Coordinates of C-alpha atoms in Angstrom, one line a residue:
M1 CA -32.1 -2.1 -43.3
R2 CA -31.3 1.1 -41.5
S3 CA -35.0 1.6 -40.6
A4 CA -35.2 -1.9 -39.2
L5 CA -32.0 -1.6 -37.1
F6 CA -33.2 1.8 -35.9
S7 CA -36.6 0.5 -34.9
L8 CA -34.9 -2.4 -33.0
W9 CA -32.5 0.0 -31.3
M10 CA -35.4 2.3 -30.3
V11 CA -37.4 -0.5 -28.8
L12 CA -34.4 -1.7 -26.8
A13 CA -33.6 1.9 -25.7
C14 CA -37.2 2.6 -24.8
T15 CA -37.9 -0.6 -22.8
H16 CA -34.5 -0.9 -21.0
G17 CA -34.9 0.0 -17.4
T18 CA -38.7 0.4 -17.5
S19 CA -41.1 -1.7 -15.4
G20 CA -42.9 -2.8 -18.5
G21 CA -46.3 -2.3 -16.9
A22 CA -48.8 0.2 -18.1
A23 CA -50.0 2.9 -15.8
P24 CA -53.7 2.8 -14.8
K25 CA -55.9 4.8 -17.1
A26 CA -56.6 7.6 -14.6
D27 CA -52.9 8.1 -14.0
R28 CA -52.2 8.3 -17.7
K29 CA -54.8 11.1 -18.1
G30 CA -53.2 13.0 -15.2
D31 CA -49.7 12.5 -16.7
E32 CA -51.0 13.9 -20.1
E33 CA -52.4 17.0 -18.4
T34 CA -49.1 17.6 -16.6
R35 CA -47.1 17.0 -19.8
E36 CA -49.3 19.5 -21.6
R37 CA -48.7 22.2 -19.0
E38 CA -45.0 21.6 -18.9
Q39 CA -44.3 21.4 -22.7
P40 CA -44.3 24.4 -25.0
E41 CA -47.3 24.7 -27.4
K42 CA -45.4 23.7 -30.5
L43 CA -44.6 20.2 -29.0
R44 CA -48.2 19.5 -28.3
A45 CA -49.3 20.3 -31.9
D46 CA -49.4 17.9 -34.8
S47 CA -46.7 20.0 -36.6
L48 CA -43.3 21.1 -35.5
R49 CA -40.8 23.5 -37.0
G50 CA -37.0 23.3 -36.5
I51 CA -33.7 22.5 -38.0
V52 CA -32.9 18.9 -39.0
R53 CA -29.7 17.4 -37.4
E54 CA -28.2 14.0 -37.7
F55 CA -26.7 12.3 -34.6
G56 CA -24.7 9.1 -34.4
S57 CA -23.2 7.1 -37.2
E58 CA -24.5 4.6 -39.6
P59 CA -26.3 2.3 -39.2
M60 CA -27.6 3.8 -35.9
S61 CA -27.8 7.5 -36.8
V62 CA -30.9 9.4 -35.8
L63 CA -32.5 12.4 -37.4
I64 CA -33.5 15.1 -34.8
L65 CA -35.7 18.1 -35.4
Q66 CA -34.3 20.8 -33.1
S67 CA -37.0 23.3 -32.5
I68 CA -36.3 27.0 -32.4
G69 CA -37.1 27.1 -28.6
P70 CA -34.4 25.9 -26.2
G71 CA -34.4 22.2 -25.3
N72 CA -37.2 21.3 -27.7
Q73 CA -36.4 18.5 -30.0
A74 CA -38.0 15.4 -31.6
A75 CA -36.5 12.3 -33.1
L76 CA -38.0 11.8 -36.6
E77 CA -39.3 8.5 -37.9
G78 CA -41.6 7.3 -40.7
N79 CA -41.6 6.4 -44.3
L80 CA -40.2 9.9 -45.3
L81 CA -36.8 9.3 -43.6
P82 CA -34.9 8.9 -46.9
L83 CA -36.2 12.3 -48.0
L84 CA -35.7 13.9 -44.6
E85 CA -32.0 12.9 -44.7
L86 CA -31.7 15.3 -47.7
T87 CA -32.8 18.2 -45.4
V88 CA -30.1 18.0 -42.8
G89 CA -29.2 21.5 -41.9
L90 CA -32.4 23.0 -43.3
E91 CA -35.3 24.5 -41.3
I92 CA -38.4 22.5 -42.1
V93 CA -42.0 22.1 -40.9
V94 CA -43.1 18.5 -40.3
R95 CA -46.6 17.2 -39.9
G96 CA -47.6 14.0 -38.2
K97 CA -47.9 12.8 -34.7
F98 CA -45.8 11.7 -31.7
A99 CA -45.4 8.0 -32.1
R100 CA -45.0 7.0 -28.4
E101 CA -45.4 8.4 -25.0
E102 CA -42.0 7.1 -23.8
K103 CA -38.9 9.1 -24.2
A104 CA -36.4 7.7 -26.6
A105 CA -32.7 7.9 -26.0
A106 CA -31.7 9.7 -29.2
G107 CA -29.4 12.6 -29.9
P108 CA -28.2 14.9 -27.1
G109 CA -30.6 14.5 -24.2
H110 CA -33.8 12.7 -24.8
S111 CA -36.2 13.2 -27.7
R112 CA -39.8 12.1 -28.3
M113 CA -40.4 10.1 -31.5
F114 CA -42.4 12.1 -34.1
N115 CA -43.8 10.1 -37.0
V116 CA -43.6 12.4 -40.0
V117 CA -46.3 12.1 -42.7
S118 CA -45.3 15.3 -44.7
F119 CA -42.9 18.2 -44.5
D120 CA -41.9 21.4 -46.2
V121 CA -38.6 23.2 -46.3
R122 CA -39.0 26.7 -44.9
R123 CA -35.4 28.2 -44.7
A124 CA -31.9 27.4 -45.9
D125 CA -29.0 29.1 -44.2
G126 CA -31.4 31.6 -42.7
V127 CA -33.0 32.5 -46.0
D128 CA -36.7 31.9 -46.7
A129 CA -37.2 28.9 -49.0
Y130 CA -39.9 27.6 -51.3
D131 CA -40.5 23.8 -51.5
G132 CA -42.3 22.5 -54.5
V133 CA -42.4 20.5 -57.7
V134 CA -40.7 21.9 -60.8
E135 CA -43.2 22.5 -63.6
L136 CA -43.0 23.9 -67.1
S137 CA -46.1 25.7 -68.2
D138 CA -46.5 27.8 -71.4
G139 CA -42.7 28.0 -71.7
R140 CA -42.3 29.3 -68.1
Y141 CA -40.7 27.4 -65.3
G142 CA -42.3 27.4 -61.8
L143 CA -42.8 25.6 -58.6
R144 CA -46.1 23.8 -57.7
L145 CA -46.2 24.4 -53.9
S146 CA -47.8 22.1 -51.4
D147 CA -50.9 24.3 -51.2
N148 CA -51.2 23.7 -55.0
S149 CA -50.4 27.3 -55.9
W150 CA -48.0 27.9 -58.8
Q151 CA -45.1 30.3 -58.4
A152 CA -43.1 31.5 -61.5
T153 CA -39.4 31.1 -61.1
P154 CA -37.8 32.9 -64.1
F155 CA -34.2 32.5 -62.7
L156 CA -34.5 28.7 -62.0
P157 CA -31.0 27.2 -62.2
T158 CA -30.4 24.9 -65.3
T159 CA -29.9 22.0 -62.9
L160 CA -33.4 22.4 -61.7
K161 CA -34.8 23.1 -65.2
Q162 CA -33.6 19.7 -66.2
R163 CA -35.6 18.2 -63.3
V164 CA -39.2 18.9 -64.3
G165 CA -41.5 16.9 -62.0
S166 CA -38.9 16.7 -59.2
R167 CA -39.5 18.0 -55.7
V168 CA -37.0 20.8 -55.0
F169 CA -36.4 23.7 -52.6
V170 CA -35.2 27.2 -53.7
A171 CA -34.0 29.7 -51.1
G172 CA -34.4 33.4 -51.8
T173 CA -36.8 35.5 -53.8
L174 CA -38.4 33.6 -56.6
G175 CA -38.1 36.6 -59.0
D176 CA -34.3 36.6 -58.6
Y177 CA -31.4 34.1 -58.7
P178 CA -31.7 31.7 -55.8
Q179 CA -29.2 31.9 -53.0
S180 CA -29.3 28.1 -52.6
Y181 CA -31.4 25.2 -53.8
G182 CA -31.6 21.4 -53.6
I183 CA -33.3 18.4 -55.1
L184 CA -35.5 16.4 -52.7
S185 CA -36.9 13.7 -55.0
A186 CA -36.9 12.4 -58.5
P187 CA -39.8 13.1 -60.9
K188 CA -43.0 11.1 -60.4
H189 CA -44.0 9.1 -63.4

């Protein structure tokens, strides 16, 4: 329901006050070149890094990724929104693509819509974080990271040990007690 209302709201916000006509193909190409010169490199790429913030109130709240650079932000959309809601306040990397060329009225100022197809938690409260699936192998707990590597986590909290198969993040050094952690998804069966 939230996604449908948000989509309707975004369509109305994006089309209100526009002429509705598409620019000629040659002008669009020129606009893209101008936009590429004016925007920082990280906003042209198919991945972005920043801190997830939530703006507004239900059912019209919007998740914004505030990039490290000043004024750079993107409104997040896609099938992963329920998981992304669990990352509010965390620094993450998202992969996907910008969904529309129009600016969307979302959050402070205006943000472009970014359709997220995957993400990884990178930092929590300024501390490097590991994002992976809890596994038990030969009596040892560890995290299976997105690059398919396995990292031993001898000091994994009991809460996470009980969540084998769940996607979690652990902030701090994996060879020591974590400074913070969180559960991102239930085990896959």
